[in-house]
mmCIF file of C-alpha atoms in Angstrom:
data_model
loop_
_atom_site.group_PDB
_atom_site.id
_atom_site.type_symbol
_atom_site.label_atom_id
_atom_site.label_comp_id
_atom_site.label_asym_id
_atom_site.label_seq_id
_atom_site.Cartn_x
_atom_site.Cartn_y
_atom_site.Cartn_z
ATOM 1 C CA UNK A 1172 21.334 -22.492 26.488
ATOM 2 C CA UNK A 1173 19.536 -21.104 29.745
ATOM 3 C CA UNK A 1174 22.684 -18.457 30.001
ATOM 4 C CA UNK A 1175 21.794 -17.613 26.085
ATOM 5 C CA UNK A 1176 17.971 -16.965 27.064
ATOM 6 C CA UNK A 1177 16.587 -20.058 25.678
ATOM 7 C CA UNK A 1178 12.970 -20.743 28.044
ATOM 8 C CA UNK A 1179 12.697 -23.881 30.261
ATOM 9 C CA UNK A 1180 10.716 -25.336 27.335
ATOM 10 C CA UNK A 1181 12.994 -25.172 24.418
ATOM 11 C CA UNK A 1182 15.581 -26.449 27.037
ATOM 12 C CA UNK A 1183 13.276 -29.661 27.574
ATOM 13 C CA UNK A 1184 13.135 -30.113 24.116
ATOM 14 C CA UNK A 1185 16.705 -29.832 23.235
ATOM 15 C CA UNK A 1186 17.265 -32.602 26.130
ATOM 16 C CA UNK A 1187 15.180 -34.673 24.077
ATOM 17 C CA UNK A 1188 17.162 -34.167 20.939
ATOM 18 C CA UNK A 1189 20.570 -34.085 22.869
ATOM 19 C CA UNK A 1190 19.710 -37.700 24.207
ATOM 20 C CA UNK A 1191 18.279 -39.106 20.830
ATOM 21 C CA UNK A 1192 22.543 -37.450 19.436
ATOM 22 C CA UNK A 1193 24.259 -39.444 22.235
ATOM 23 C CA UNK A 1194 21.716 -42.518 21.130
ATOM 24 C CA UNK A 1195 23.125 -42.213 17.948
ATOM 25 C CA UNK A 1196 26.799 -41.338 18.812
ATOM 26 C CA UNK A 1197 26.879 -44.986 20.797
ATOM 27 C CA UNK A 1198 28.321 -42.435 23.307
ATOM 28 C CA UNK A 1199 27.540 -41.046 26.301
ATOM 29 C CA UNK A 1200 30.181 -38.075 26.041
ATOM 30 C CA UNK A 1201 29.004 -35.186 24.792
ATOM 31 C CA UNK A 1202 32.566 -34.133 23.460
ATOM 32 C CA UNK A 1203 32.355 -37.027 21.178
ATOM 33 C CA UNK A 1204 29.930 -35.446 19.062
ATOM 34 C CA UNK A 1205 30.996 -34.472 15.453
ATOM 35 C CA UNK A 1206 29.646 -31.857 13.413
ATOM 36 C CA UNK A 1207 29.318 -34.733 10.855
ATOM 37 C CA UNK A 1208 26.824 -36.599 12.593
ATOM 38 C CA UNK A 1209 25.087 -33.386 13.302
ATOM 39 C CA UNK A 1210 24.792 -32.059 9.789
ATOM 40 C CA UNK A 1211 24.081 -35.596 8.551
ATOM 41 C CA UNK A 1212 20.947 -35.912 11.135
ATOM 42 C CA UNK A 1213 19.963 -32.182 9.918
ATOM 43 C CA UNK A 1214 19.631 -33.346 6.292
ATOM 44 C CA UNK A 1215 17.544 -36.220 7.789
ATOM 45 C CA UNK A 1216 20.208 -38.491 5.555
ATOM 46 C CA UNK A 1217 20.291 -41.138 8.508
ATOM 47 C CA UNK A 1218 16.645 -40.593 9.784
ATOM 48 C CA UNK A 1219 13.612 -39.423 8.920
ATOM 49 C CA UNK A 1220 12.356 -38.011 11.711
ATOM 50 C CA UNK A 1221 12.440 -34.053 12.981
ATOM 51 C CA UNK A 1222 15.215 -33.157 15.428
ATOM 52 C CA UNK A 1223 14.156 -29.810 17.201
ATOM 53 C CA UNK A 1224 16.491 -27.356 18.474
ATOM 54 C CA UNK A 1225 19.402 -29.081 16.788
ATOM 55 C CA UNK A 1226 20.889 -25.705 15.853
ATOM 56 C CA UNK A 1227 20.200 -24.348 19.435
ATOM 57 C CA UNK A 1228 22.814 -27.667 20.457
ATOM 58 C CA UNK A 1229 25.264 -27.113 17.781
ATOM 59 C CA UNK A 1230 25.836 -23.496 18.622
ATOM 60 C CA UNK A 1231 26.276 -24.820 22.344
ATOM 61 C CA UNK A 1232 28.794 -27.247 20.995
ATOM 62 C CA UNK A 1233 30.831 -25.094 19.061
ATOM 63 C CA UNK A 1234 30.743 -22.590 21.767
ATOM 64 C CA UNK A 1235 32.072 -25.297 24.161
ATOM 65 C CA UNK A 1236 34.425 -25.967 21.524
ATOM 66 C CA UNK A 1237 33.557 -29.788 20.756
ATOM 67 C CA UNK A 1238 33.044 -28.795 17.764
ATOM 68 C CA UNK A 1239 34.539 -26.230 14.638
ATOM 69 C CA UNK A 1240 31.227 -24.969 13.850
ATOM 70 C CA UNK A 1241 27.801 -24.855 14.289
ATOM 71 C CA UNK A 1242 25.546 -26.424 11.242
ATOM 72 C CA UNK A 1243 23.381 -24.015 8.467
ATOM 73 C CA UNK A 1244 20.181 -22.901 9.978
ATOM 74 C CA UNK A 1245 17.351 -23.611 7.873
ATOM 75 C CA UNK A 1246 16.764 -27.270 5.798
ATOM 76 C CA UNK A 1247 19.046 -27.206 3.146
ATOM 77 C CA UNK A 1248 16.940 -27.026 -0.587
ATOM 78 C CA UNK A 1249 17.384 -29.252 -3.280
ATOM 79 C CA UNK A 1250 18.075 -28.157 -6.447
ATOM 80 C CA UNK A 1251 15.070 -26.953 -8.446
ATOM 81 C CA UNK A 1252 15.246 -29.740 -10.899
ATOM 82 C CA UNK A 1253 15.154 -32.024 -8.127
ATOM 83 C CA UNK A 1254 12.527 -30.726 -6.038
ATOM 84 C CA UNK A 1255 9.706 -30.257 -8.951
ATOM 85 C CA UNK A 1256 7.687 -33.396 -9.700
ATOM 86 C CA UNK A 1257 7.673 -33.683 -13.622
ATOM 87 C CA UNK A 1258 5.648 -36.873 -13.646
ATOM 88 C CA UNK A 1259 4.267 -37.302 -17.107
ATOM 89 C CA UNK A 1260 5.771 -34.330 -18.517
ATOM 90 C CA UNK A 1261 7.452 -33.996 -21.588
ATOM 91 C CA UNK A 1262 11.474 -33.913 -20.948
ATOM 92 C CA UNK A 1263 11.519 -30.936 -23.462
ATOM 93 C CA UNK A 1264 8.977 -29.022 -22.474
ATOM 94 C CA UNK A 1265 10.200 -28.968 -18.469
ATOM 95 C CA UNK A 1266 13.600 -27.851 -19.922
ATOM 96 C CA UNK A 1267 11.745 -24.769 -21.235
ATOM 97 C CA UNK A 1268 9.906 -24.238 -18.311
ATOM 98 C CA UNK A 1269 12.800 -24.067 -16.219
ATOM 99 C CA UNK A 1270 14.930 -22.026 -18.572
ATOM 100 C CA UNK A 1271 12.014 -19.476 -18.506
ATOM 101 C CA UNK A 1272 11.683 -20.022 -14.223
ATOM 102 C CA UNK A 1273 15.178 -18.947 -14.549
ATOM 103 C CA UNK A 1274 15.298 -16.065 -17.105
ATOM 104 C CA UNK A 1275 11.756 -14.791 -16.026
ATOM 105 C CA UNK A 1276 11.729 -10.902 -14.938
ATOM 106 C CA UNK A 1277 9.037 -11.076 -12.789
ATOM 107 C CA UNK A 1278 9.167 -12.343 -8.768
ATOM 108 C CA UNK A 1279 10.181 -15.051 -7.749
ATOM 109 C CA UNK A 1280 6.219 -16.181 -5.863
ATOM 110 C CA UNK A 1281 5.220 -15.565 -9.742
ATOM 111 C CA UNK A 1282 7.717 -17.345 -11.272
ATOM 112 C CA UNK A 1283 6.679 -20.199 -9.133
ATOM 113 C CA UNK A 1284 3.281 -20.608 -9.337
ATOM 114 C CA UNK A 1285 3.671 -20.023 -12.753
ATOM 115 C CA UNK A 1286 6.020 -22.914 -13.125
ATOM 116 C CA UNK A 1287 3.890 -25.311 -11.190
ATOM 117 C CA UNK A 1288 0.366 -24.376 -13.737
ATOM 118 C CA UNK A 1289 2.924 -25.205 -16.661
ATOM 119 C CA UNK A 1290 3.968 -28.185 -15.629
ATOM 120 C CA UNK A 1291 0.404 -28.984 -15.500
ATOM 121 C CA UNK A 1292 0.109 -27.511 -19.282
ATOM 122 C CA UNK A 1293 3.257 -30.007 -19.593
ATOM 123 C CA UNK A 1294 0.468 -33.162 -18.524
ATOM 124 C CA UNK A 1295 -2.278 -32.188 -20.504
ATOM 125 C CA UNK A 1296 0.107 -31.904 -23.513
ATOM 126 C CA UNK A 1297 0.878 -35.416 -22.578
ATOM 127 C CA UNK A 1298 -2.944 -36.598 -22.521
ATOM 128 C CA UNK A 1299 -3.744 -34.637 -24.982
ATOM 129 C CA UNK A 1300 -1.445 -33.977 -27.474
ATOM 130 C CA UNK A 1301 1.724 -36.868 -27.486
ATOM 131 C CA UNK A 1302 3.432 -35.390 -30.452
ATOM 132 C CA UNK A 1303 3.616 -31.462 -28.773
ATOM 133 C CA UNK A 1304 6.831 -32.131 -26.733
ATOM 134 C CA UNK A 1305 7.891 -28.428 -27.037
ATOM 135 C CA UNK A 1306 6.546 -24.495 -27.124
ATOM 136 C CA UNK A 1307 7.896 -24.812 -30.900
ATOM 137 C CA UNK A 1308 4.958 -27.187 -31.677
ATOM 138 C CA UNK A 1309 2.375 -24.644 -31.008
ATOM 139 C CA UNK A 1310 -0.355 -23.252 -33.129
ATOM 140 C CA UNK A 1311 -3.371 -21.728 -33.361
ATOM 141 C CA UNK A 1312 -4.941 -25.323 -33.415
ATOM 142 C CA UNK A 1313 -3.297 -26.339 -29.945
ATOM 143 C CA UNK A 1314 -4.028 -23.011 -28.321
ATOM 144 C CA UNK A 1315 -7.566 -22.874 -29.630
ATOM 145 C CA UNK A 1316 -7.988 -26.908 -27.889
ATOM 146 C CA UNK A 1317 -6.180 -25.582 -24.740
ATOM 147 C CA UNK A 1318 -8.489 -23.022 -24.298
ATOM 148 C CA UNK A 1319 -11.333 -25.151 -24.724
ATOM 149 C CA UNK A 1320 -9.916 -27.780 -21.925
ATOM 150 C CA UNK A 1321 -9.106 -24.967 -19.634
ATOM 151 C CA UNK A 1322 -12.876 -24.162 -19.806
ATOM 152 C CA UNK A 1323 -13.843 -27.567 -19.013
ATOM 153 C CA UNK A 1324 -11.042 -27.938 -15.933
ATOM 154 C CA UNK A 1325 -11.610 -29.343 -12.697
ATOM 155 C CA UNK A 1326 -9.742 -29.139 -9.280
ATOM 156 C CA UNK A 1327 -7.179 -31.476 -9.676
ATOM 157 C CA UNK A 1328 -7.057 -31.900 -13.229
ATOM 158 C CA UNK A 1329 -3.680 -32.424 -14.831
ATOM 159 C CA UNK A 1330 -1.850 -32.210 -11.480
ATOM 160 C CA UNK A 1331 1.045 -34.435 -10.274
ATOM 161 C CA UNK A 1332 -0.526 -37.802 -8.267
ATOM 162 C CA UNK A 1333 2.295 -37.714 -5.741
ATOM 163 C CA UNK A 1334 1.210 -33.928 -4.751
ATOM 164 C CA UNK A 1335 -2.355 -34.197 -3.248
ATOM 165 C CA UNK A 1336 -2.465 -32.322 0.243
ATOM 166 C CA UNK A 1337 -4.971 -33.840 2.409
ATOM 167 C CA UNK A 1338 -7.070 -30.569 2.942
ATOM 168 C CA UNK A 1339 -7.033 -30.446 -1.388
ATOM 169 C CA UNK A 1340 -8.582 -33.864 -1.685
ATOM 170 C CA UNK A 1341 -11.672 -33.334 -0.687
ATOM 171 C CA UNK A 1342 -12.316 -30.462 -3.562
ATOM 172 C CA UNK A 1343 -11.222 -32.812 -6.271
ATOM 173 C CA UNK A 1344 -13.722 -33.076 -9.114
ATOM 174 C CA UNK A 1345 -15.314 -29.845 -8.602
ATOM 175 C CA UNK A 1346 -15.359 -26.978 -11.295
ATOM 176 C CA UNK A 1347 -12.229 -25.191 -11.421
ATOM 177 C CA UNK A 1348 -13.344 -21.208 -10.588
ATOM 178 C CA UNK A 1349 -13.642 -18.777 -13.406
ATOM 179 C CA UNK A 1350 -10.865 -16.712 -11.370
ATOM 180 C CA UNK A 1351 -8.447 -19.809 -11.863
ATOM 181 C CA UNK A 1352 -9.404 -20.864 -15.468
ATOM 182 C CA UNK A 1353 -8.073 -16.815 -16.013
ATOM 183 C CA UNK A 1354 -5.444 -17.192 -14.054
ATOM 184 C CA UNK A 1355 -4.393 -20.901 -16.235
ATOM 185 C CA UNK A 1356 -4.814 -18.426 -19.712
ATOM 186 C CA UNK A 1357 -2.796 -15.441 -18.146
ATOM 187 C CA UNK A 1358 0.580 -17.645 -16.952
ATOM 188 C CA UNK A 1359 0.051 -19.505 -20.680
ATOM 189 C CA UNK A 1360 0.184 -16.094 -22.199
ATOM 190 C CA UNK A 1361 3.260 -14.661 -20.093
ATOM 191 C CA UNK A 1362 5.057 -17.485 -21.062
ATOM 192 C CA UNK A 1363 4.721 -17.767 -24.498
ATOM 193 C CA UNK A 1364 5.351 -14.115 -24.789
ATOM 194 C CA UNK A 1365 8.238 -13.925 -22.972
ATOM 195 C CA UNK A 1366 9.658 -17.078 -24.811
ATOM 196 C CA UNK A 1367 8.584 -15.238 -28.295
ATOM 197 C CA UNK A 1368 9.966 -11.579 -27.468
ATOM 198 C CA UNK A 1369 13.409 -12.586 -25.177
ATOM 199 C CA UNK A 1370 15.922 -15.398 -25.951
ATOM 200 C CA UNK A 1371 16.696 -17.755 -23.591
ATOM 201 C CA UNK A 1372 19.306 -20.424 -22.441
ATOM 202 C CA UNK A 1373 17.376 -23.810 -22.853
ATOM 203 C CA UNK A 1374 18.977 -27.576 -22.401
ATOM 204 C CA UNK A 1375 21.968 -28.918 -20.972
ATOM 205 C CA UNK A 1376 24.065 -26.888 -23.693
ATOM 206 C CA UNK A 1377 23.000 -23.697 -22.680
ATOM 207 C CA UNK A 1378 21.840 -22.355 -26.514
ATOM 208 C CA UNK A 1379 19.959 -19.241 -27.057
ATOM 209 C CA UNK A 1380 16.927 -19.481 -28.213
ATOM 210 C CA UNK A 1381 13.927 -17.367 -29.426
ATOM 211 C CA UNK A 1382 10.566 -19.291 -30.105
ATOM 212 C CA UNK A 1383 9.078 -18.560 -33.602
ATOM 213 C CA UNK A 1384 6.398 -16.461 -33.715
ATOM 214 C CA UNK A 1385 3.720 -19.310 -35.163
ATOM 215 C CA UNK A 1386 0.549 -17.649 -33.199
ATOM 216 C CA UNK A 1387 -0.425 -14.618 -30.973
ATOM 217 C CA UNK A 1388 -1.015 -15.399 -27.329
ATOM 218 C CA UNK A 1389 -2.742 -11.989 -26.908
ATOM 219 C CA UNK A 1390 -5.127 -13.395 -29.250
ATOM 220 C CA UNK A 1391 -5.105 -17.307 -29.057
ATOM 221 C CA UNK A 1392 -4.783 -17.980 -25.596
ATOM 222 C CA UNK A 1393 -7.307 -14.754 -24.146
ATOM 223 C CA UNK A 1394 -9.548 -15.081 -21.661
ATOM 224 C CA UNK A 1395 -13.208 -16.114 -23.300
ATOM 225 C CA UNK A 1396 -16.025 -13.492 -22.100
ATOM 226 C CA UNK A 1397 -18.084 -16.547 -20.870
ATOM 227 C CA UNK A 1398 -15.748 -16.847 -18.261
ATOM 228 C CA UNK A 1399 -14.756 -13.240 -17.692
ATOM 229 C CA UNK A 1400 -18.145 -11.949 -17.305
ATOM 230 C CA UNK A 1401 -18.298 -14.466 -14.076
ATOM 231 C CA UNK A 1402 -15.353 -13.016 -12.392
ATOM 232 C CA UNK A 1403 -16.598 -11.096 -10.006
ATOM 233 C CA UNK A 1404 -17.151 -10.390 -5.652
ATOM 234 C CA UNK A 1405 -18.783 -13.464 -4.152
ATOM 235 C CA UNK A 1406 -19.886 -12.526 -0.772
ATOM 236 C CA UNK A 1407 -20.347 -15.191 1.308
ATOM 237 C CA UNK A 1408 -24.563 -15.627 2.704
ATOM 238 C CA UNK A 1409 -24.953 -15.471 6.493
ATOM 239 C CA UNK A 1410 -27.977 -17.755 7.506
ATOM 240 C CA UNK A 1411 -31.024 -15.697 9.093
ATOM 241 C CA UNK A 1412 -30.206 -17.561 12.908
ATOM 242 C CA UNK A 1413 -26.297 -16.421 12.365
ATOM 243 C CA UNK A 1414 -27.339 -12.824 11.162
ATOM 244 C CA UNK A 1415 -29.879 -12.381 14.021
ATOM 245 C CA UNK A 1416 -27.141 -13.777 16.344
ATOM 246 C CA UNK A 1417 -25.110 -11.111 15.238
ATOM 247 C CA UNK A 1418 -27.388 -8.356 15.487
ATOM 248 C CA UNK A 1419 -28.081 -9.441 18.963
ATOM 249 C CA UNK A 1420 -25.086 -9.768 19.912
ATOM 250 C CA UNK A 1421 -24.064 -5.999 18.147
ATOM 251 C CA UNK A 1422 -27.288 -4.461 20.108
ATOM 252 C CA UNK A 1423 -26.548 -5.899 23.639
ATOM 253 C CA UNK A 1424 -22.772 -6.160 23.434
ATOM 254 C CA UNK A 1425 -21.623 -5.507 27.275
ATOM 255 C CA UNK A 1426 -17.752 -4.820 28.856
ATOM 256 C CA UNK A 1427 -18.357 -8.327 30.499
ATOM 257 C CA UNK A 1428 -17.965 -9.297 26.583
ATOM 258 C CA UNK A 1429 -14.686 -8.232 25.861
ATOM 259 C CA UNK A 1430 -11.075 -9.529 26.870
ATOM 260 C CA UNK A 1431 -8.897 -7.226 29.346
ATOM 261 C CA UNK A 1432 -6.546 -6.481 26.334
ATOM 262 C CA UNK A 1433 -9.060 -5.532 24.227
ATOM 263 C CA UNK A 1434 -10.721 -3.244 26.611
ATOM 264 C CA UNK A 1435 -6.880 -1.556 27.121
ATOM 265 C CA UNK A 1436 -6.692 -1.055 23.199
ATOM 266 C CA UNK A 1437 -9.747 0.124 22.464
ATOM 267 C CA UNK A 1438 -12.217 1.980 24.307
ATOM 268 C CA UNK A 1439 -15.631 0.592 24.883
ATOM 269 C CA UNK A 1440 -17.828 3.365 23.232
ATOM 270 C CA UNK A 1441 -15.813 2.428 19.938
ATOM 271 C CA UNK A 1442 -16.007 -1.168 19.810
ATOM 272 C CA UNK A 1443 -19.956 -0.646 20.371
ATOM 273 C CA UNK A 1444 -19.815 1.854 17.444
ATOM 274 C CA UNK A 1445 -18.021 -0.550 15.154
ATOM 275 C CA UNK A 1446 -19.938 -3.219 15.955
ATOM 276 C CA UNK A 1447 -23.472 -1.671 14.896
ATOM 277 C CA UNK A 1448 -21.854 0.256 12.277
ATOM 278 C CA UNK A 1449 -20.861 -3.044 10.579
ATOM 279 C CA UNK A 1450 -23.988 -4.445 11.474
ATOM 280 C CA UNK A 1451 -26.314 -1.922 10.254
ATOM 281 C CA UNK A 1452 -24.849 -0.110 7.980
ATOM 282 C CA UNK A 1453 -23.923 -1.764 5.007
ATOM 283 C CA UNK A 1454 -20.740 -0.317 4.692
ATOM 284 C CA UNK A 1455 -17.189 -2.372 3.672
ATOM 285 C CA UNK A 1456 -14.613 -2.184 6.064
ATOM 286 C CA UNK A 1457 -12.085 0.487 4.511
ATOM 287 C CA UNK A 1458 -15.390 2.627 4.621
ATOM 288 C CA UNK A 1459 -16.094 2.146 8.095
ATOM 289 C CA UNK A 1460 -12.323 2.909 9.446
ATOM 290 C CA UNK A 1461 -12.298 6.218 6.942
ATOM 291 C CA UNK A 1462 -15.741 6.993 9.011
ATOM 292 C CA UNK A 1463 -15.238 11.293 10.124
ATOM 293 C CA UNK A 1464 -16.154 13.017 13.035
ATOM 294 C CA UNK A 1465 -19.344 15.043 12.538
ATOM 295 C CA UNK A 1466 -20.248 12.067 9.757
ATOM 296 C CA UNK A 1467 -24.001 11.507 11.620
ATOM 297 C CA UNK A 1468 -26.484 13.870 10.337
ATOM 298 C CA UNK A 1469 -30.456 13.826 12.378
ATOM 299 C CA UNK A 1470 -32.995 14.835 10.113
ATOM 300 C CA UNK A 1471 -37.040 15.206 11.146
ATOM 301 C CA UNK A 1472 -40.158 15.987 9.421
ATOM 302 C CA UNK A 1473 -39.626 19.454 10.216
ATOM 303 C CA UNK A 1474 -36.414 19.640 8.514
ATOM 304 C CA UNK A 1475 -34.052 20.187 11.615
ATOM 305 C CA UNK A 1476 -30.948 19.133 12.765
ATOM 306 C CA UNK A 1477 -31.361 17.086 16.264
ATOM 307 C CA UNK A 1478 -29.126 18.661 18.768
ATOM 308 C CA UNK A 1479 -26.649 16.549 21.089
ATOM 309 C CA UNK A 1480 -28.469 17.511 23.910
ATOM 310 C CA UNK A 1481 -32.092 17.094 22.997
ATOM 311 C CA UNK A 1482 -33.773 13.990 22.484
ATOM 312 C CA UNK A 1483 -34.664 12.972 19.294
ATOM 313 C CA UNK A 1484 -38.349 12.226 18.067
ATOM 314 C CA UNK A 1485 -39.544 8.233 17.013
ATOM 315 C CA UNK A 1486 -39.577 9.810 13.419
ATOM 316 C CA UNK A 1487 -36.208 10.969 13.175
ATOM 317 C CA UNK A 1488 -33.467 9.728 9.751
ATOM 318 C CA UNK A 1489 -30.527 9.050 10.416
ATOM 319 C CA UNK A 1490 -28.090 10.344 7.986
ATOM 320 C CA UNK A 1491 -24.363 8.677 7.262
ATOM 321 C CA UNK A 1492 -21.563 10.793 5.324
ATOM 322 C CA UNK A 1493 -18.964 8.060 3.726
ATOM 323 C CA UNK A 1494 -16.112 9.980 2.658
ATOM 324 C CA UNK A 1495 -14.401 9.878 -0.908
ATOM 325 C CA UNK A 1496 -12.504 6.633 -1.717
ATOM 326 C CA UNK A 1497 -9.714 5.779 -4.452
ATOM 327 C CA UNK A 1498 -12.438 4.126 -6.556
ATOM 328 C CA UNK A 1499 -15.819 6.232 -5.778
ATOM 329 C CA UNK A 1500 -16.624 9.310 -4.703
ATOM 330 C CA UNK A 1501 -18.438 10.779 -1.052
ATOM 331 C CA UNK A 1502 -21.871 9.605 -0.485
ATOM 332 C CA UNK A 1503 -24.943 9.982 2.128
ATOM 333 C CA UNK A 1504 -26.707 7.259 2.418
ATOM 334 C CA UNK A 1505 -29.691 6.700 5.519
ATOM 335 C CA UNK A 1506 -28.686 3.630 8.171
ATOM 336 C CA UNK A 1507 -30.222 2.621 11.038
ATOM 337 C CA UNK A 1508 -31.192 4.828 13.606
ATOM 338 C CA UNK A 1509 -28.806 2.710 16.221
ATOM 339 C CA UNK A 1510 -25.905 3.376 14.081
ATOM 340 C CA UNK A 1511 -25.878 7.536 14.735
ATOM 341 C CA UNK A 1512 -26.463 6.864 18.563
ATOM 342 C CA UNK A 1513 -23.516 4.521 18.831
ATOM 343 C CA UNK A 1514 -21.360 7.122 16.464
ATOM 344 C CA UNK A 1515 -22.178 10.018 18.717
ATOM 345 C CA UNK A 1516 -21.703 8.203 21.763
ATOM 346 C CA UNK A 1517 -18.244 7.869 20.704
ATOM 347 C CA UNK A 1518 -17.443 11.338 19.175
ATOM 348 C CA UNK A 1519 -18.358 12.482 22.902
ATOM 349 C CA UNK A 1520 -15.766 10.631 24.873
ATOM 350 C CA UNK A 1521 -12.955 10.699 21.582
ATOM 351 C CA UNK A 1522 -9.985 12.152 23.271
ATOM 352 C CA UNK A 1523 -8.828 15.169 21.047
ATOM 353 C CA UNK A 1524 -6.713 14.220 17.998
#
């Protein structure tokens, strides 16, 4: 491993793991190792526990010729079936969810999530509605309650019990966001439309089948304006003691304040300029990096444009020129005086483009 370029570290830990295979092998030899044991620890069959740099030894085995082969990188998945927890879910509606996971045109992160949200459908169906086992069952009347359940959702509603991260406990109970409840109606719609418009394998038999068209999901499952009218940006409120932090910190900002690579990347006018641009100006970020040269404009009471080499007067405006964006056009808006005396700093050390 050291001849393969493997660091001193990964060759500790792969001491660790050899010893813990010889353990196991009741065998000191190392040519007594068998790529059975090996693949059998790497499925975590016989134990539990996480075996590091197990590859890194079986490719020095096989190269050493103690063994044919090395084993598969990467855990070996389960099949689908098997790795999904249907808990409480209907047996037919899970087949139809994973014929459609299957069958499904869109990516595979979509298909996914989407499969995990109706499984959750799958539970509420359960609670909710014993005798809906299947997509066939649906009506207006089921889509109309599902809607209305959606609304009233909570984090952690309908999910598996045997899935609860630790970091996703703590937001149980709260109001599901208006961006999920969408998201819950949107999957339910794709879904339904997909299993009304395509035909699809479903069951052990493998029959092709089209769901009847009994409702509209465009219609019966759409997002209510209640909650679409609350999608929307929600910025995040700095305290007053952060935000003057900040601005301190953006006003007096020093070399000394910077690491050494940072310094090599970027140079030091800049950062200042950034900083107090962000600061003081109001700006989002994709404005600030699409920021021109020549975007500072001086204005005074007598109307003229304050040179580079003349001091300004107390009274002076500074001017900023955002350029045009894909979803708004150029604007000029006034900012901080600070803001055009940390921009023009930096035009006059830029190094030509």
């Amino acid at each position: 491993l050291a001849d393969w370029g493997y660091s001193p570290g990964t060759q500790g830990i792969a001491r660790t793991t050899l010893a813990f295979l010889l353990l196991r092998n009741r065998s000191p030899r190392v040519e007594d190792l068998t790529l059975e044991l090996l693949t059998s620890l790497h499925k975590r069959i016989e134990t539990r526990c996480r075996l590091p740099q197990l590859y890194a030894i079986s490719r020095a085995l096989a190269h050493l010729q103690f063994i044919p082969a090395p084993i598969s990188r990467g855990q070996p998945k389960l099949p689908l079936r098997e790795r999904i927890d249907t808990t409480a879910v209907p047996k037919a509606w899970v087949d139809w969810c994973l014929a459609w996971h299957e069958q499904a045109l869109c990516s595979e992160r979509t298909r996914k999530q989407s499969l995990y949200m109706l499984l959750q459908i799958g539970r509420w169906l359960a609670r909710s509605h014993r005798a809906v086992t299947s997509p066939e069952h649906w009506d207006y009347e089921i889509a109309a309650d599902f809607v209305r359940a959606v609304d009233q959702m909570k984090v952690g509603d309908w999910r598996s019990p045997n899935s609860y991260p630790e970091q996703f406990k703590r937001h149980v109970g709260k109001p599901l966001t208006p961006r999920a409840k969408a998201s819950f109606l949107q999957r339910a719609r794709a879904f339904f439309l997909d299993l009304q418009d395509h035909p699809i394998r479903v069951g052990k038999d493998q029959t092709m089948r089209t769901l009847q068209r009994r409702f509209n999901p465009l219609r019966a499952l759409r997002t209510p304006p209640a909650i679409h009218r609350l999608i929307g940006p929600t910025p995040r409120t700095i305290e007053d003691k952060l935000w003057l932090k900040l601005l301190n910190a953006a006003e007096t900002l020093q070399r000394s304040d910077l690491h050494r690579f940072q310094l090599a990347m970027y140079p030091f006018e800049l950062v200042k300029a950034v900083a107090i641009t962000w600061c003081l100006s109001g700006l989002r970020t994709d404005e600030i990096r699409r920021l021109r040269v020549g975007c500072v404009r001086w204005r005074v009471e007598e109307n003229d444009t304050g040179k580079s080499g003349e001091s300004l007067p107390d009274d002076a405006i500074c001017f900023l020129s955002v350029p045009v964006n894909k979803t708004g056009t150029a604007f000029v808006k006034p900012v901080h005086w600070l803001v055009g005396k940390r921009i023009e700093e930096w035009e006059r050390v830029r190094p030509p483009q």
